[in-house]
């Protein structure tokens, strides 16, 4: 009994330490975003600012078009998510529930695709888009991510667990294969869809690598790309507004996660449909 | 053969189905008569579901052709064949309400893809009036099946019996030419199963449509069907009324499968047909004494008879209530292999004996089945049975 309590206390402390370690940079960001410039570079470390400098947020919103960057982020992320769902859900359904010759080979290619980092293919894609004169456009930001092998894989695993007779029943009821995908398979896998949407949106909302390569026009800069304009304009010293800007662009993601937390965890943990 | 109706809803011509190198259905030819209740009966794994999927159009034969009303339907999708299917697991759509589950086949058939688009379906008047019409029919079906109060529930909130009814409702609503049911009662408890049995029979009478009912349970098949196709190892080994399967089994496999208590088989030795032997004792005579034969006698057809030709010692007694099953080790006699055993079902009121007692059993000659020992086929000619 006592031993049980000790173990629980120890494990709770270990978990709290882990959580603190993970959250520290985040609190550091909040702290800096609220500090006046003279407090940021001091010798002693303090997490709480002496004076709360709200003006950092005012500077962040006014000195660069932050609203525009957020808008671009929404356009790019929803565009990417739309096409990823449009292509990976039917593809996953075919791989999971249809019989055809190249099925195993194609699934193997999907798995292999999971192992190839985007950085490897970035240069050929960049050259291709340059040839097509598509650089510096929303197309350049969305097109390379229009398909997602991760999405195909995630949905395939989900669909493969669904009972075959469900799809047979739908065929008997007169649904085409397309209708089965959108009316039966997808609605039954919304935990997976939520998880996938969160993975996809966070990855592309936070992505700096590709926007940096493919765009230079501030008018289509995504949030992380836009944040860089602080450095350009203020010679890299204005940390307070920079962190305030970072706060503003991460806030939507955190809100999104908090809203979808339950479904997200269900989608990742079980990937399962009630038997 | 029996007359089941004039037209065949569904026919198989020399159909075989292979998965890889294993042949599951072998050269299957069958026909399903319109309006009849046909059961496909067989042990699990014999290919019943595969047969049903071929009928539904969910699967294609490797060889042979599938016809409906004499026309080849190999190219036709399930919906075009206008069949309905009830699955063993019910296969209800978990995310749709009972009403939506039942309505889906009608919605797919009677509205255009355009009318089903998410926004159009809400605001287009033609789509809305069609939906209202469909919902009226769904409600009528639900009332008929006692589901009226459950229309807005999800399948997960229903009991097994209610889910079963929804599955039947979904099949019923589009007025199909052929109902296919794959072991529809096997997931229900015993009491509910018996109740649903009579409900399904009533449904068949009311709709007047052809039913194909797959089951491994012979009491279901015998009790409900007009006609039974008995399947074994991917072949139909006998096709007939429940009565003909019981009374005239074409071979030892059918004879062993059909019947509540498994049939006794007595392998006869050469010369068994001579006078004084068991064969003659049972009132049988045979024109070809060289034939090797096996006798089949059902336990329920044996009775205590002091002059009966089957005699031996009681080895085991099993009291079953109104009846008692006795197991007899038969004494040596002409034509009988030593160590032959016999199980007999006799009225419990007539059991004044115990283990080790010697008794005699008799059986009416017309209830003795005679099979060829080698092939197991029923011998139809050359056997005389005394009246
Ligand atoms: N898609 C398939 N691929 C390979 N084998 C199959 C497939 N479907 C059924 N079988 C095999 O065919 C045999 C008969 O199956 P089934 O028709 O379901 O039998 P039943 O319904 O009579 O129990 C089984 O041995 C099963 O393993
Ligand atoms: Mg089966």
XYZ file of C-alpha atoms in Angstrom, chain A residues 3-272:
270
model
C 4.923 1.306 -1.618
C 2.164 1.899 -4.172
C 1.835 5.509 -3.037
C 5.596 6.007 -3.223
C 5.709 4.694 -6.763
C 2.862 6.981 -7.759
C 4.530 9.997 -6.188
C 7.815 9.194 -7.909
C 6.217 8.694 -11.311
C 4.146 11.867 -10.957
C 7.276 13.858 -10.159
C 9.086 12.329 -13.137
C 6.178 13.215 -15.423
C 6.003 16.757 -14.059
C 9.732 17.217 -14.692
C 9.333 15.924 -18.232
C 6.411 18.256 -18.848
C 8.363 21.209 -17.438
C 11.280 20.426 -19.736
C 9.013 20.354 -22.766
C 7.093 23.472 -21.784
C 10.100 25.581 -20.730
C 10.933 27.034 -24.184
C 7.272 27.836 -24.611
C 7.097 29.737 -21.317
C 10.367 31.395 -22.238
C 8.752 32.632 -25.421
C 5.729 34.000 -23.538
C 8.027 35.612 -21.019
C 10.201 37.340 -23.618
C 7.176 38.452 -25.589
C 6.074 40.363 -22.485
C 9.458 41.864 -21.531
C 10.687 45.337 -22.426
C 13.997 45.328 -24.429
C 16.211 46.228 -21.413
C 14.993 43.218 -19.438
C 15.625 40.675 -22.189
C 19.406 40.822 -22.184
C 20.276 40.876 -18.504
C 22.768 38.826 -16.643
C 20.341 37.191 -14.226
C 17.689 34.832 -15.570
C 14.117 35.565 -14.596
C 11.060 33.947 -16.019
C 8.649 36.681 -14.968
C 9.080 40.175 -16.398
C 9.296 43.069 -13.886
C 7.204 45.255 -16.131
C 4.752 43.786 -18.599
C 5.430 45.238 -22.038
C 2.189 44.882 -24.025
C 3.668 47.184 -26.630
C 5.625 44.218 -28.067
C 2.305 42.883 -29.364
C 1.329 46.262 -30.775
C 4.678 46.486 -32.599
C 4.320 42.913 -33.894
C 0.885 43.590 -35.349
C 1.754 46.973 -36.864
C 5.356 46.717 -38.091
C 4.717 43.729 -40.406
C 1.407 42.681 -42.029
C 0.827 39.873 -39.535
C -2.858 39.585 -40.473
C -1.851 38.966 -44.044
C 0.609 36.261 -43.006
C -2.046 34.524 -40.911
C -4.439 34.670 -43.858
C -1.785 33.151 -46.133
C -1.243 30.438 -43.553
C -4.942 29.627 -43.558
C -5.137 29.573 -47.361
C -2.051 27.388 -47.781
C -2.880 24.957 -44.969
C -6.512 24.494 -45.944
C -5.541 24.136 -49.599
C -2.996 21.465 -48.713
C -5.401 19.651 -46.391
C -8.177 19.731 -48.985
C -6.068 18.109 -51.683
C -4.443 15.654 -49.287
C -7.858 14.394 -48.194
C -9.157 14.409 -51.765
C -6.347 12.122 -52.910
C -5.302 10.047 -49.922
C -8.723 8.912 -48.688
C -9.785 7.200 -51.955
C -6.278 5.842 -52.412
C -6.254 4.401 -48.892
C -9.689 2.858 -49.465
C -8.499 1.174 -52.638
C -5.421 -0.178 -50.876
C -7.411 -1.456 -47.915
C -10.636 -2.804 -49.363
C -10.218 -3.485 -53.073
C -8.481 -6.361 -54.778
C -6.216 -5.488 -57.684
C -2.948 -6.752 -59.054
C -0.511 -4.009 -58.108
C -1.964 -3.521 -54.635
C 0.973 -4.906 -52.692
C 3.503 -3.108 -54.867
C 1.725 0.225 -54.515
C 1.394 -0.147 -50.768
C 5.108 -0.952 -50.672
C 5.780 2.255 -52.571
C 3.672 4.179 -50.054
C 5.711 2.703 -47.206
C 8.937 3.511 -49.013
C 7.640 7.024 -49.588
C 7.295 7.434 -45.834
C 11.058 6.981 -45.519
C 12.013 9.724 -47.971
C 12.343 13.137 -46.298
C 10.951 16.111 -48.169
C 14.360 17.765 -48.212
C 15.555 15.142 -50.674
C 12.878 15.917 -53.219
C 12.787 19.668 -52.578
C 15.401 20.573 -55.195
C 13.846 18.664 -58.130
C 10.437 20.048 -57.193
C 11.882 23.551 -57.012
C 13.453 23.166 -60.456
C 10.214 21.791 -61.888
C 8.158 24.659 -60.499
C 10.748 27.133 -61.799
C 10.456 25.645 -65.292
C 6.685 25.957 -65.075
C 7.094 29.565 -63.842
C 5.012 28.762 -60.796
C 7.437 29.900 -58.096
C 6.285 32.652 -55.778
C 2.630 31.677 -55.908
C 0.132 29.848 -53.728
C 0.426 26.987 -56.208
C 4.112 26.632 -55.363
C 3.235 26.411 -51.680
C 0.371 23.924 -52.076
C 1.161 21.686 -55.062
C 4.196 19.809 -53.655
C 2.098 18.646 -50.694
C -1.116 17.819 -52.549
C -0.582 14.128 -51.876
C 0.515 12.670 -48.572
C 1.908 9.176 -48.197
C 1.467 9.562 -44.470
C -2.232 10.285 -45.011
C -2.590 7.280 -47.280
C -0.880 5.091 -44.718
C -2.902 6.381 -41.765
C -6.269 6.012 -43.511
C -5.341 2.643 -44.987
C -4.635 1.246 -41.537
C -7.964 2.595 -40.360
C -9.972 1.285 -43.328
C -8.306 -2.125 -43.238
C -9.829 -2.733 -39.816
C -13.364 -2.019 -40.942
C -15.498 -5.108 -41.583
C -15.686 -6.050 -45.267
C -19.383 -6.796 -45.014
C -20.044 -3.106 -44.357
C -18.725 -2.233 -47.797
C -20.503 -5.196 -49.379
C -23.742 -3.957 -47.842
C -23.106 -0.530 -49.323
C -22.507 -2.044 -52.762
C -25.758 -3.974 -52.515
C -27.490 -0.739 -51.486
C -26.374 0.821 -54.742
C -23.455 2.984 -53.636
C -20.662 3.440 -56.156
C -17.112 2.961 -54.912
C -16.736 6.751 -54.771
C -19.894 7.108 -52.741
C -18.668 4.393 -50.378
C -15.463 6.345 -49.775
C -17.156 9.641 -48.930
C -20.411 8.429 -47.395
C -19.284 5.367 -45.433
C -15.524 5.038 -45.067
C -14.630 8.660 -44.292
C -17.441 9.441 -41.817
C -16.507 6.297 -39.907
C -12.888 7.348 -39.616
C -13.177 10.869 -38.345
C -10.818 10.223 -35.397
C -8.180 9.373 -37.993
C -9.219 12.342 -40.116
C -8.912 14.689 -37.126
C -5.499 13.321 -36.231
C -4.359 13.645 -39.815
C -5.712 17.193 -40.115
C -3.812 18.234 -36.995
C -0.573 16.650 -38.184
C -0.936 18.201 -41.605
C -1.925 21.686 -40.465
C 0.786 21.915 -37.792
C 3.457 20.701 -40.182
C 2.576 23.154 -42.925
C 1.648 26.071 -40.674
C 5.056 25.818 -39.013
C 7.014 24.978 -42.148
C 9.745 27.481 -42.880
C 11.976 25.418 -45.157
C 9.779 25.288 -48.249
C 8.280 28.814 -48.147
C 11.827 30.115 -47.794
C 12.881 28.267 -50.945
C 9.790 28.712 -53.056
C 8.684 32.266 -52.273
C 10.191 35.690 -51.832
C 7.110 37.865 -52.233
C 5.982 39.110 -48.762
C 2.393 39.180 -50.047
C 2.211 35.374 -50.000
C 4.472 34.758 -46.997
C 3.196 32.184 -44.547
C 3.447 33.051 -40.821
C 6.941 31.623 -40.082
C 8.274 33.112 -43.307
C 6.671 36.423 -42.373
C 8.219 36.444 -38.924
C 11.605 36.586 -40.591
C 10.802 40.058 -41.825
C 11.262 41.263 -38.246
C 14.888 40.335 -38.469
C 15.309 41.883 -41.878
C 13.782 45.160 -40.831
C 15.052 45.449 -37.317
C 18.518 43.949 -37.810
C 17.795 40.954 -35.623
C 17.771 42.738 -32.281
C 14.082 43.219 -31.654
C 13.417 40.017 -29.786
C 10.342 41.153 -27.837
C 8.103 41.837 -30.843
C 9.554 38.774 -32.593
C 8.418 36.544 -29.733
C 5.091 38.364 -29.587
C 4.674 37.591 -33.299
C 5.624 33.976 -32.659
C 3.002 33.839 -29.909
C 0.343 35.158 -32.263
C 1.108 32.600 -34.957
C 1.287 29.595 -32.625
C -1.915 30.494 -30.779
C -4.265 29.222 -33.554
C -2.538 25.841 -33.537
C -2.823 25.481 -29.788
C -6.501 26.409 -29.898
C -7.068 23.942 -32.741
C -5.441 21.164 -30.771
C -7.352 21.933 -27.587
C -10.654 21.809 -29.483
C -9.857 18.516 -31.204
C -7.818 16.955 -28.401
C -10.108 14.046 -27.605
C -10.698 12.906 -31.149
C -7.054 13.426 -31.965
C -5.896 11.122 -29.182
C -8.513 8.548 -30.116
C -7.378 8.641 -33.731
C -3.718 8.208 -32.855
C -4.076 5.754 -29.996
C -6.650 3.243 -31.172
C -7.160 3.966 -34.835
C -10.128 1.730 -34.243
